[in-house]
Short mmCIF file of C-alpha atoms in Angstrom, two decimals:
data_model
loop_
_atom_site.label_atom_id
_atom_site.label_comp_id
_atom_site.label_asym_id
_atom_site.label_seq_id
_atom_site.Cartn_x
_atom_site.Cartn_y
_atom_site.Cartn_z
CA UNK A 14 -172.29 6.01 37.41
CA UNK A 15 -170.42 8.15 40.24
CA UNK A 16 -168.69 9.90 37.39
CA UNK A 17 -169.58 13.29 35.71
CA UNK A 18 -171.79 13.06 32.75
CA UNK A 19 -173.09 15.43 30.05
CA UNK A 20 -176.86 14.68 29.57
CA UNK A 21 -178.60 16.49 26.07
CA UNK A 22 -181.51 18.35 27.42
CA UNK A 23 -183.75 17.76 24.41
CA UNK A 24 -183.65 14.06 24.73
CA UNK A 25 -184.08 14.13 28.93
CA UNK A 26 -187.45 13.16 30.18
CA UNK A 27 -189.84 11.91 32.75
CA UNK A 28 -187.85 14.61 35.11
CA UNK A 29 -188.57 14.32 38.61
CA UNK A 30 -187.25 15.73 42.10
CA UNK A 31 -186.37 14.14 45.13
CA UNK A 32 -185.83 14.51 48.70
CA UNK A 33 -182.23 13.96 48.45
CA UNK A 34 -179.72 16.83 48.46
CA UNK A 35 -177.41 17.34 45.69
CA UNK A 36 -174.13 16.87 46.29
CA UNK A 37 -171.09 18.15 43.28
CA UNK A 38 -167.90 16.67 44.17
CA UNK A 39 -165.25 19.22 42.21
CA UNK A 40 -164.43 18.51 38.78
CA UNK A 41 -161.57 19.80 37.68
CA UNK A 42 -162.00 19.56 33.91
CA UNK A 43 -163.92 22.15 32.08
CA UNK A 44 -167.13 22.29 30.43
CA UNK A 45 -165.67 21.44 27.46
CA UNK A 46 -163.35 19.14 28.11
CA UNK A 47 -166.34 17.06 29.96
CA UNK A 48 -168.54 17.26 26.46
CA UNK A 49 -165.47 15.96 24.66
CA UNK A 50 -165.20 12.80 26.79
CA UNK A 51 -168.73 12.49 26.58
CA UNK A 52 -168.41 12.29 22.92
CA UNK A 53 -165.59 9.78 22.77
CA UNK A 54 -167.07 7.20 24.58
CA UNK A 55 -169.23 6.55 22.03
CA UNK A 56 -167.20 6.93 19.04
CA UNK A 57 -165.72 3.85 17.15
CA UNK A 58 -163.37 3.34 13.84
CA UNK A 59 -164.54 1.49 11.08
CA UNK A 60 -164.08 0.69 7.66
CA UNK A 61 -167.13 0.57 5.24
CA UNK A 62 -166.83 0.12 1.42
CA UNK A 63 -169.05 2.81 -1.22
CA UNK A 64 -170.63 2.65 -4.69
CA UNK A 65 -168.89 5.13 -6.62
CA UNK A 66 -170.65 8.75 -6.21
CA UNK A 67 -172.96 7.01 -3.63
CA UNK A 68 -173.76 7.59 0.31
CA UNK A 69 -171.13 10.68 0.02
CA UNK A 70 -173.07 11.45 3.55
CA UNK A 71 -171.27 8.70 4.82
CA UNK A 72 -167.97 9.14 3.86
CA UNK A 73 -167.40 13.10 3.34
CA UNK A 74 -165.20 12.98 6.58
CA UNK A 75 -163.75 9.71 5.37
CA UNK A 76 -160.07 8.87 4.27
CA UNK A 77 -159.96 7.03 1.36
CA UNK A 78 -158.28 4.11 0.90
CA UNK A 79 -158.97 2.64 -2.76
CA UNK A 80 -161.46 0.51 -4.82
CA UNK A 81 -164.35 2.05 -2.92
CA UNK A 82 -162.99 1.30 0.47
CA UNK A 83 -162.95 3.95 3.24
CA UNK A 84 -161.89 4.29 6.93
CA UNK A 85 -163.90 6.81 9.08
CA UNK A 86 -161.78 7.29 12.30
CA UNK A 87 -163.73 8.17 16.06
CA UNK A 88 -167.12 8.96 14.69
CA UNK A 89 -170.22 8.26 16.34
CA UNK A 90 -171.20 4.52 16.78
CA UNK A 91 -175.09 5.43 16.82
CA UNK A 92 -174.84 7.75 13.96
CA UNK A 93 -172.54 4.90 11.52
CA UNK A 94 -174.95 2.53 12.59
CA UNK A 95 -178.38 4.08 12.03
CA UNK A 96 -176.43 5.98 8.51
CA UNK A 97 -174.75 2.50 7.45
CA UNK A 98 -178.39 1.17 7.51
CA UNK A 99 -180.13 3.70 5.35
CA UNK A 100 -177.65 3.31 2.42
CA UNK A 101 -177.38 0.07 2.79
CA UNK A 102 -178.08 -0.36 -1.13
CA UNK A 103 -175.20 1.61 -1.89
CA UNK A 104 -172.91 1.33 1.07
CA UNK A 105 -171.17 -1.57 3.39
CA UNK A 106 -169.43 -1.43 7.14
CA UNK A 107 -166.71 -4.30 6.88
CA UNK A 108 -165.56 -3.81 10.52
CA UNK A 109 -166.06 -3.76 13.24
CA UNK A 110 -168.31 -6.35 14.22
CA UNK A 111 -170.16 -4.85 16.24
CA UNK A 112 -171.28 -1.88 14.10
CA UNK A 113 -172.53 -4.86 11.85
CA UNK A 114 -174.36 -6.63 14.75
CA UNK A 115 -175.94 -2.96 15.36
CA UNK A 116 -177.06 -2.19 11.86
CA UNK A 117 -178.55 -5.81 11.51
CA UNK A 118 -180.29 -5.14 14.59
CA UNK A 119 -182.06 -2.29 13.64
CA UNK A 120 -182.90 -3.50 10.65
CA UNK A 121 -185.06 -6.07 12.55
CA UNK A 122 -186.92 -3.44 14.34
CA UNK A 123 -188.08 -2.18 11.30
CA UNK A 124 -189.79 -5.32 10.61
CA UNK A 125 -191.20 -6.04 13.92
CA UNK A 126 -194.77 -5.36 13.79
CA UNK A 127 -195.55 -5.53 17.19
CA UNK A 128 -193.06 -2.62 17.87
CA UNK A 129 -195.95 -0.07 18.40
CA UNK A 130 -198.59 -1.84 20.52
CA UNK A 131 -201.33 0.53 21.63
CA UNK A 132 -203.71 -1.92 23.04
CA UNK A 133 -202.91 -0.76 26.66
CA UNK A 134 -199.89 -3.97 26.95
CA UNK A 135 -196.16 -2.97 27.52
CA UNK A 136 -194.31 -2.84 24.60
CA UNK A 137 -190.60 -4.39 23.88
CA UNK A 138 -189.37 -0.55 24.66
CA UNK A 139 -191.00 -0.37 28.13
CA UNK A 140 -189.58 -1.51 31.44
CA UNK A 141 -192.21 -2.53 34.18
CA UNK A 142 -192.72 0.33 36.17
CA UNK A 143 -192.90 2.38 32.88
CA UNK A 144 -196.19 0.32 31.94
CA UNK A 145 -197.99 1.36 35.30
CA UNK A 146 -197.34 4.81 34.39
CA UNK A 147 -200.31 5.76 31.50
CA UNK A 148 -200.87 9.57 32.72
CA UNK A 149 -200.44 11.09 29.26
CA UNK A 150 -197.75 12.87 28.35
CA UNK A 151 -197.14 16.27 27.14
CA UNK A 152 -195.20 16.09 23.78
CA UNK A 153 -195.37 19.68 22.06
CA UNK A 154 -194.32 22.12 23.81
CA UNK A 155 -191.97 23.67 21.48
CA UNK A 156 -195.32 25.88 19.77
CA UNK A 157 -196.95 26.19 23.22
CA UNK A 158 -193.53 27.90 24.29
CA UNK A 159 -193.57 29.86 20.92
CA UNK A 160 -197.07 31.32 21.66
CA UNK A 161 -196.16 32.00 25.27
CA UNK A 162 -193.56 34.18 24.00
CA UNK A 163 -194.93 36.05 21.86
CA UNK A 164 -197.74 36.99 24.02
CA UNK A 165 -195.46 37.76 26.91
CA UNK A 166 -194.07 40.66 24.21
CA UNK A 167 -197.69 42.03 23.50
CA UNK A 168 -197.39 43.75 26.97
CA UNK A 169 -193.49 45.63 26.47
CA UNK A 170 -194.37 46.78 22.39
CA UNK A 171 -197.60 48.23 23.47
CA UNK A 172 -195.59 49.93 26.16
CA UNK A 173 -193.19 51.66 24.03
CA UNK A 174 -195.40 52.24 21.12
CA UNK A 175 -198.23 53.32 22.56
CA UNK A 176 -199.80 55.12 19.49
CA UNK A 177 -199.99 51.95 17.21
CA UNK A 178 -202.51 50.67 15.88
CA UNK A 179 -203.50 46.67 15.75
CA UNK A 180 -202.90 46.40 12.01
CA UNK A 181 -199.59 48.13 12.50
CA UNK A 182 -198.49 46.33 15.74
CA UNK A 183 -199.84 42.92 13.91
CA UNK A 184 -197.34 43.09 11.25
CA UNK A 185 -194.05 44.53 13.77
CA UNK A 186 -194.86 41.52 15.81
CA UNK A 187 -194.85 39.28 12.61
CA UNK A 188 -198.70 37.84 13.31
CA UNK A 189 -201.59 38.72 11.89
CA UNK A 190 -204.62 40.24 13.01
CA UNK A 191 -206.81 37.87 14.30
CA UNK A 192 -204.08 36.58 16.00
CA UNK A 193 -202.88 39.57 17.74
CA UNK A 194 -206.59 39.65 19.04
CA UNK A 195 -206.57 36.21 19.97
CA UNK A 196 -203.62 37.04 21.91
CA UNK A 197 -205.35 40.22 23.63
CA UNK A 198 -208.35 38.01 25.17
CA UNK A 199 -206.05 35.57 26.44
CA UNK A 200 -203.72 38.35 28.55
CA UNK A 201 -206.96 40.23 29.23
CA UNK A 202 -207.67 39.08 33.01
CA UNK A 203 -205.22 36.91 33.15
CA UNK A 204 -202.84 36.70 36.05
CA UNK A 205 -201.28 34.21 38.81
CA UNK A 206 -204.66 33.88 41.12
CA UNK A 207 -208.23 35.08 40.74
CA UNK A 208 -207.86 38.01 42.43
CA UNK A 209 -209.32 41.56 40.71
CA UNK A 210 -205.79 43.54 41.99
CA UNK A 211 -203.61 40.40 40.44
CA UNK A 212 -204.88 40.47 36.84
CA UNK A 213 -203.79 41.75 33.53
CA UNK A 214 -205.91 44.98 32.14
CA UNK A 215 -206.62 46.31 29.23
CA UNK A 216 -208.62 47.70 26.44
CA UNK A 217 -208.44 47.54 22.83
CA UNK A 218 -210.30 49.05 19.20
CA UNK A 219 -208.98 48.91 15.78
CA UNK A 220 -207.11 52.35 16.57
CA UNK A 221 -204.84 51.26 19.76
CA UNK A 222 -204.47 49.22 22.15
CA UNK A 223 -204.88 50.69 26.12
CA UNK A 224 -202.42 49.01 29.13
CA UNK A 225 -204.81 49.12 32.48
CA UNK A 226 -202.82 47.15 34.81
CA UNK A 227 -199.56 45.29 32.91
CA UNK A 228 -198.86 43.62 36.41
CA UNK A 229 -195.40 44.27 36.05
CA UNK A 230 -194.96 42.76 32.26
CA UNK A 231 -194.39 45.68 30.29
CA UNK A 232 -190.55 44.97 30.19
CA UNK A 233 -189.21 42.70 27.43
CA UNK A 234 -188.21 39.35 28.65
CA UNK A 235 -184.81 38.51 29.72
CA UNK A 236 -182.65 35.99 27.24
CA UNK A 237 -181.88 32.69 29.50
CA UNK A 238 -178.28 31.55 29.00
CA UNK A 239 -179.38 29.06 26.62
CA UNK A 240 -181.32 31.26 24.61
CA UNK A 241 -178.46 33.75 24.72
CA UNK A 242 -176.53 30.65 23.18
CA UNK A 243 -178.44 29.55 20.65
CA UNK A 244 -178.85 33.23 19.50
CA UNK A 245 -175.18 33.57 19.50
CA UNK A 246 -174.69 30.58 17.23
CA UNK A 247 -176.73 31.67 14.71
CA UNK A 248 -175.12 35.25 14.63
CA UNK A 249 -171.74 33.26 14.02
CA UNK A 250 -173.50 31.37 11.04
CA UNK A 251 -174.68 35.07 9.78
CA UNK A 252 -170.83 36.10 10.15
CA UNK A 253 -169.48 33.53 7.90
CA UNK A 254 -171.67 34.44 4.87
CA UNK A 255 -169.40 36.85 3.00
CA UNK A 256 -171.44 39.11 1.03
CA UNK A 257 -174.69 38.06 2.29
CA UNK A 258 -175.26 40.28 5.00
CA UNK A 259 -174.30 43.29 6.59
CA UNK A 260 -171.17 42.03 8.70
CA UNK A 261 -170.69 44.76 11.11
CA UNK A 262 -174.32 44.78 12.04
CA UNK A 263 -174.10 40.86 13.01
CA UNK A 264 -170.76 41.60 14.44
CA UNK A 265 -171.89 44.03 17.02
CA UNK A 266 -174.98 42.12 17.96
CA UNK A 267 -172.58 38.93 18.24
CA UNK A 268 -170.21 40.88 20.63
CA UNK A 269 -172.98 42.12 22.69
CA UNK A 270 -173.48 38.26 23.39
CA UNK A 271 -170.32 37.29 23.86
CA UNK A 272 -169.89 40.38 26.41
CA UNK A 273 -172.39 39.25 28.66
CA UNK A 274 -171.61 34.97 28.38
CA UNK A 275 -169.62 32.94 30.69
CA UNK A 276 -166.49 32.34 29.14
CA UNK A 277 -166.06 28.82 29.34
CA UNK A 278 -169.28 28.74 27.65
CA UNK A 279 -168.62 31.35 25.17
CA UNK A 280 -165.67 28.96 24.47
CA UNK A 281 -167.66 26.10 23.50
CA UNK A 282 -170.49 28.17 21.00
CA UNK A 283 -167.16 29.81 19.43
CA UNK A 284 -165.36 26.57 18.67
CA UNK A 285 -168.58 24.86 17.10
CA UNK A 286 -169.21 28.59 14.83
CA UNK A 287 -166.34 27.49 12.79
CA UNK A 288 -167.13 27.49 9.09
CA UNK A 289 -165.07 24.93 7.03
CA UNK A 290 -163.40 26.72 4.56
CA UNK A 291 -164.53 25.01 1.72
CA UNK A 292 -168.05 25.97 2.79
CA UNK A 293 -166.56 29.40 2.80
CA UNK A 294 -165.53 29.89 -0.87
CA UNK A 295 -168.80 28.45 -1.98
CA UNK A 296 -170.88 30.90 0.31
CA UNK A 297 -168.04 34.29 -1.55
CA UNK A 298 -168.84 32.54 -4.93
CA UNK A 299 -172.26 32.53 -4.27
CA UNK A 300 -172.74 35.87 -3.01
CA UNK A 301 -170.62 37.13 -6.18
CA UNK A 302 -173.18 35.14 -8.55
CA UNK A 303 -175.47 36.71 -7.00
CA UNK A 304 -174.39 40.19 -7.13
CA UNK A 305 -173.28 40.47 -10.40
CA UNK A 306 -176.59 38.22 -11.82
CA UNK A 307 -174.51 35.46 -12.98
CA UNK A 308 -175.27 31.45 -13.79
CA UNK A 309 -173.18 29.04 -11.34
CA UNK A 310 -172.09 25.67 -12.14
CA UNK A 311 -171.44 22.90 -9.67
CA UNK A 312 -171.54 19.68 -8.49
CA UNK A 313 -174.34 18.31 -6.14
CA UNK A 314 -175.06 15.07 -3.85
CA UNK A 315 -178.69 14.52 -3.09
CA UNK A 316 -179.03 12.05 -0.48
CA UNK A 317 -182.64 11.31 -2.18
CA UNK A 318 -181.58 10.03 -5.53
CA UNK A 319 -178.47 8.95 -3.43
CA UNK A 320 -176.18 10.29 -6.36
CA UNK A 321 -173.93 13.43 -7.38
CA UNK A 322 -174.85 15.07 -10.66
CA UNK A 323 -173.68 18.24 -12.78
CA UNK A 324 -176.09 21.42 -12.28
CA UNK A 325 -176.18 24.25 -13.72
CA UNK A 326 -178.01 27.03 -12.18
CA UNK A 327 -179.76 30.71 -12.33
CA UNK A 328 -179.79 31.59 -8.65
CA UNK A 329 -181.99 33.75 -6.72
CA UNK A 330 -180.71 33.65 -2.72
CA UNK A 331 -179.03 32.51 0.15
CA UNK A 332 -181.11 31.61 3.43
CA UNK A 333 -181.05 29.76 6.43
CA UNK A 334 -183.08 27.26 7.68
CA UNK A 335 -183.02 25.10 10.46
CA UNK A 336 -179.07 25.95 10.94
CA UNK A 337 -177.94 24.93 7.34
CA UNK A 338 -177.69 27.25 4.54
CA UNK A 339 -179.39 26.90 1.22
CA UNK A 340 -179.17 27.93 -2.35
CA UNK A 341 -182.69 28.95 -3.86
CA UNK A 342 -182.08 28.88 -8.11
CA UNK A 343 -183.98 27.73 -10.95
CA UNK A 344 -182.43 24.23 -12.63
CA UNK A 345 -181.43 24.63 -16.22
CA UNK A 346 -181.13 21.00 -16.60
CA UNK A 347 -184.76 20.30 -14.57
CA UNK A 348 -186.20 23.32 -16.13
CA UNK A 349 -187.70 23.58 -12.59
CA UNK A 350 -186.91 25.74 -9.21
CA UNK A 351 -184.73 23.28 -6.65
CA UNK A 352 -183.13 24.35 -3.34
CA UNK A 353 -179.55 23.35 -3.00
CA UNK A 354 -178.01 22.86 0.24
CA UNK A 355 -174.85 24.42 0.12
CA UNK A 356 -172.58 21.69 2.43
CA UNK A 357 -173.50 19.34 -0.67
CA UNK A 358 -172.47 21.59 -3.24
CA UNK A 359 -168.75 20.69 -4.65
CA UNK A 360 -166.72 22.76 -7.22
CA UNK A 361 -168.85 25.71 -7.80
CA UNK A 362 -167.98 28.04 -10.95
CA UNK A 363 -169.63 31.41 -11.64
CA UNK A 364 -170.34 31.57 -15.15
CA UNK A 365 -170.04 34.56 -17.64
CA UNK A 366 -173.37 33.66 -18.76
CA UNK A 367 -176.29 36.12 -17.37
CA UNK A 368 -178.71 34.82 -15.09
CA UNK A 369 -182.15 34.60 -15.66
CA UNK A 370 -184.22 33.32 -12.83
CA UNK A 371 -187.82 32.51 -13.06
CA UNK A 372 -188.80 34.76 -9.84
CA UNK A 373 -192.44 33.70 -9.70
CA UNK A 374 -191.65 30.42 -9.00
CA UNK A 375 -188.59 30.58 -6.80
CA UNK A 376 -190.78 32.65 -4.25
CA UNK A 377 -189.75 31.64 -0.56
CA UNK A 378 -192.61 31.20 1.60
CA UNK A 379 -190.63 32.18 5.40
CA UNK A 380 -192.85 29.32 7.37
CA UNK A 381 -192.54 26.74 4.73
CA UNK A 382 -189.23 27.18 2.80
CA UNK A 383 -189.19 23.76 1.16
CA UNK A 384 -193.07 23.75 0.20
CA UNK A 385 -193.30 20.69 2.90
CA UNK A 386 -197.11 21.90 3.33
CA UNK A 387 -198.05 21.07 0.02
CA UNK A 388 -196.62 17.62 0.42
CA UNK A 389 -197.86 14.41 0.93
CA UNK A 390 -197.68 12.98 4.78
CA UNK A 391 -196.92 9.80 6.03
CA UNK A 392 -198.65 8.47 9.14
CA UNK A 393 -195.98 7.68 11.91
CA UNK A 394 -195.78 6.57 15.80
CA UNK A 395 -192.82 8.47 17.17
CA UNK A 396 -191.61 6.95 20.79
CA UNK A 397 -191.78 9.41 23.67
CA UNK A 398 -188.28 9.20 24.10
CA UNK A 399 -187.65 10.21 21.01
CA UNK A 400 -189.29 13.07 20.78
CA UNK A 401 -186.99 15.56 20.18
CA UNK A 402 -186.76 14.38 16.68
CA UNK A 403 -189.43 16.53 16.05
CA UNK A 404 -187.29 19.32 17.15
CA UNK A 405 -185.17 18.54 14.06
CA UNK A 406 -187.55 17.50 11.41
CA UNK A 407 -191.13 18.54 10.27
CA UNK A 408 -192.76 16.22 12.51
CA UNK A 409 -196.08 17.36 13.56
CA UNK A 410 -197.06 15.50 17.07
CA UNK A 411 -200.30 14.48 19.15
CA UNK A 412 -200.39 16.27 22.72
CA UNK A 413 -200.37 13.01 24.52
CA UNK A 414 -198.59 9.70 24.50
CA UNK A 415 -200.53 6.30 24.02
CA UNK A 416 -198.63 3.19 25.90
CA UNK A 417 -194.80 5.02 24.95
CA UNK A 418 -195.67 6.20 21.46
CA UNK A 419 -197.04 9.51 20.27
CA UNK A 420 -199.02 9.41 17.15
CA UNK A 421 -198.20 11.86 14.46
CA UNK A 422 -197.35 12.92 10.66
CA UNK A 423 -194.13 13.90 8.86
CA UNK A 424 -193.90 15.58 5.07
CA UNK A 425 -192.87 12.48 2.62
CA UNK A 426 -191.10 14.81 0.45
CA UNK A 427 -188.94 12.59 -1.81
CA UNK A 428 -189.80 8.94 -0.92
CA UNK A 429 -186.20 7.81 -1.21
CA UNK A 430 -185.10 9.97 1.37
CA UNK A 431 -188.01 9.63 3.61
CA UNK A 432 -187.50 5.78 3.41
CA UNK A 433 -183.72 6.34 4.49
CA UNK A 434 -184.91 8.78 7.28
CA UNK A 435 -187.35 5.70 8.31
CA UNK A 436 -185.02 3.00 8.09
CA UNK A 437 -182.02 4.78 10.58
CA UNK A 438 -184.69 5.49 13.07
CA UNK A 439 -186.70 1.89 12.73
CA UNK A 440 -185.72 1.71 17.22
CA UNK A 441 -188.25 4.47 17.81
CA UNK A 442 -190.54 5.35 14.60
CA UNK A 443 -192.73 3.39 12.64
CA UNK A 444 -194.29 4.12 9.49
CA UNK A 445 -197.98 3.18 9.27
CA UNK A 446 -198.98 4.81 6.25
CA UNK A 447 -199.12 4.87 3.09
CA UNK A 448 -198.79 1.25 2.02
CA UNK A 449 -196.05 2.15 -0.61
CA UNK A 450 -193.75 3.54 1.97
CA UNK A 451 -194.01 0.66 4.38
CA UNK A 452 -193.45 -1.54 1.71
CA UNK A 453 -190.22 0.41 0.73
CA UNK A 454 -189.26 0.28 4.14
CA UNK A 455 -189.44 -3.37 4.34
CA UNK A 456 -187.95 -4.67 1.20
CA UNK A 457 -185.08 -1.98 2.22
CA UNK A 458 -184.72 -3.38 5.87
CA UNK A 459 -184.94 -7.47 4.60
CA UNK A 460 -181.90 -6.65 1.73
CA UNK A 461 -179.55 -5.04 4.51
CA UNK A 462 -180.97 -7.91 6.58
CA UNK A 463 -179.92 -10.50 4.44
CA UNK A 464 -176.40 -8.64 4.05
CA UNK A 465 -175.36 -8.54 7.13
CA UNK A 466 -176.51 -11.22 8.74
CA UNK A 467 -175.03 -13.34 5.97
CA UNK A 468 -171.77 -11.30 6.95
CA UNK A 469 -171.85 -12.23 10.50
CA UNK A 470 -172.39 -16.02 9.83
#
């Protein structure tokens, strides 16, 4: 392109070297003026009518206009496109043309059958010299990395705590017994070659645990500047929860960060920590329902029933997961437990009325917040390329790739959502199983079909 570019790491692959030097002519912008050009190029403007109290993901940013008409200025193209699909029951792009061309597009994929073909042929996603290329491919290293880790830390807490024992070091290191020893045989003897003087040592009993030869590990690993990052942004997510947390604690851990940071960098992670302020007063009227046990009334937008309702509410806590914050209370109105997500909470009131939460059933299990275990899974083929969507959803992935597609399974959850999810990713997932799903998906995909290719003609 002989231009600089800003590539997202997640979604790079198939990395190679070669025998070329680098060269960096000097850019004058900075880092973050570079990511903001980035981002324009693939914005658009377009105007896109809404059912009333429908597809408020859509238009939340969104001036309004009148009669259900709305203009969304400089947003993504990919992400109007792929959303503009998904509510496509509820929800219509007028202009541009192109977005509409785009959305009817996709839609297609999701009804070409011969999108994931496994038989060994190239499929419609694969160039030529792809094909010849069927080594498999490694597609989950995300837990791999997370065991790594925590192994690597075995060495350092044993170091400095040298008395524990494995049932107390099992639950400091947040695993559990057999896999702290699981952990032990794998470091035991294990080193960069096969030679005696290059390998780990140690011993172990139910009473300690006894460092031979550490090799040199036995100092807690270093954060890497992206790790330092990512830790950074969520300590800025932590500061913005008034009431919720001890601030000055977060506050000196943030600053420690932020010492040690480039600054252009630290410049970036700053501007994105910025809570909007409506967010804000419903995070302080939270944390004061909370405090002083009271009910909370709002108004909510579930993107599964695709509708905003009245709710009133006994809650229980605040968390984060996956960067976003949520409301754990027990429904009045249900007469069940729900989780609200607090960005789709409008209008929230603390009422005078005492609170009285069902705490046996709004227990939190830590690894499974949403109870997505417990839920029924649909079969999928994710492509390669995409991958990294299973960075961002509960996506659980084979280790290797068959002809460009990785087979897998993803919590269902609430089917309307899940068929949304499936429709604005039809270019690179498909939905195999169960029947009723890939029947929603198609009768979904034909109607915005139909819609907008009767709009184009």
């Amino acid at each position: 392109k002989q231009a600089p570019r800003v590539f997202r790491i997640l979604r790079v692959t198939s990395v190679k070297a070669r025998d070329e030097k680098a060269t960096h002519p000097p850019v004058q912008e900075s880092l973050q003026s570079l990511v903001n050009d980035a981002l324009r190029r693939s914005q658009t403007s377009a105007t896109v009518r809404v059912d009333a109290d429908k597809a408020i993901e859509l238009i939340e940013e969104a001036e309004e206009k009148g009669d259900g008409i709305y203009f969304l200025d400089k947003v993504s193209s990919d992400w109007l496109t792929r959303t503009a699909l998904s509510y496509a029951d509820s929800a219509e792009v007028l202009e541009p043309s192109e977005i509409q061309e785009g959305i009817a597009k996709l839609a297609k994929k999701a009804l070409d059958e011969n999108l994931v073909d496994l038989d060994g042929s190239p499929t419609t996603w694969r160039r030529d010299e792809e094909a010849e290329d069927s080594a498999p491919k490694n597609s989950n290293l995300g837990p791999r990395i997370h065991r790594l880790v925590r192994m690597t830390n075995i060495l350092p807490y044993f170091k400095r705590h040298p008395d524990k024992s494995m049932m107390e070091a099992a639950s400091d290191l947040d695993m559990s017994h057999e896999e702290l020893v699981a952990a032990l045989n794998t470091l035991f003897l294990s080193g960069a070659t096969q030679n005696t003087e290059d390998l780990i040592d140690l011993s172990w009993d139910f009473r300690k645990v006894n460092i031979i030869d550490s090799q040199g590990m036995d100092q807690a690993l270093r954060l890497t500047p992206t790790e330092a990052s990512a830790l950074l942004l969520a300590l800025e997510s932590l500061e913005s929860m008034p009431g919720l947390i001890d601030p000055q604690a977060v506050q000196a851990a943030a600053n420690k960060i932020r010492g040690i940071m480039d600054t252009k960098t630290q410049g970036i992670y700053d501007s994105l920590a910025t809570t909007p302020p409506e967010e804000s007063k419903i995070q302080a009227a939270l944390a004061m329902a909370i405090d002083t046990n009271k009910q909370v009334r709002f108004e909510y937008w579930s993107p599964g029933e695709n509708e905003s309702t009245s709710r009133t509410a006994d809650p229980v806590r605040v968390f984060l997961a996956d960067s976003e914050l949520y409301l754990s209370a027990w429904d009045k109105d249900r007469d069940a437990h729900r989780t609200f997500r607090l960005d789709r909470m409008r209008d929230v009131e603390v009422l005078e009325t005492a609170a009285t939460p069902k705490s046996a059933s709004t227990e939190i299990d830590p690894t499974d917040p949403f109870g997505f275990d417990s839920s029924d899974k649909a079969t999928i083929f994710l492509h390669e390329t995409a991958s990294w969507l299973a960075d961002y959803h509960d996506i659980s992935l084979a280790e290797t790739a068959r002809n460009g597609w990785i087979e897998g399974s993803m919590p269902i959850g609430r089917q309307s959502w899940f068929v949304r999810f499936a429709l604005s990713n039809a270019d690179r997932l498909r939905v195999t199983s169960p029947q009723s799903i890939t029947v929603a998906i198609a009768e979904n995909a034909i109607a915005a079909l139909a819609r907008y290719t009767q709009k184009q003609s």
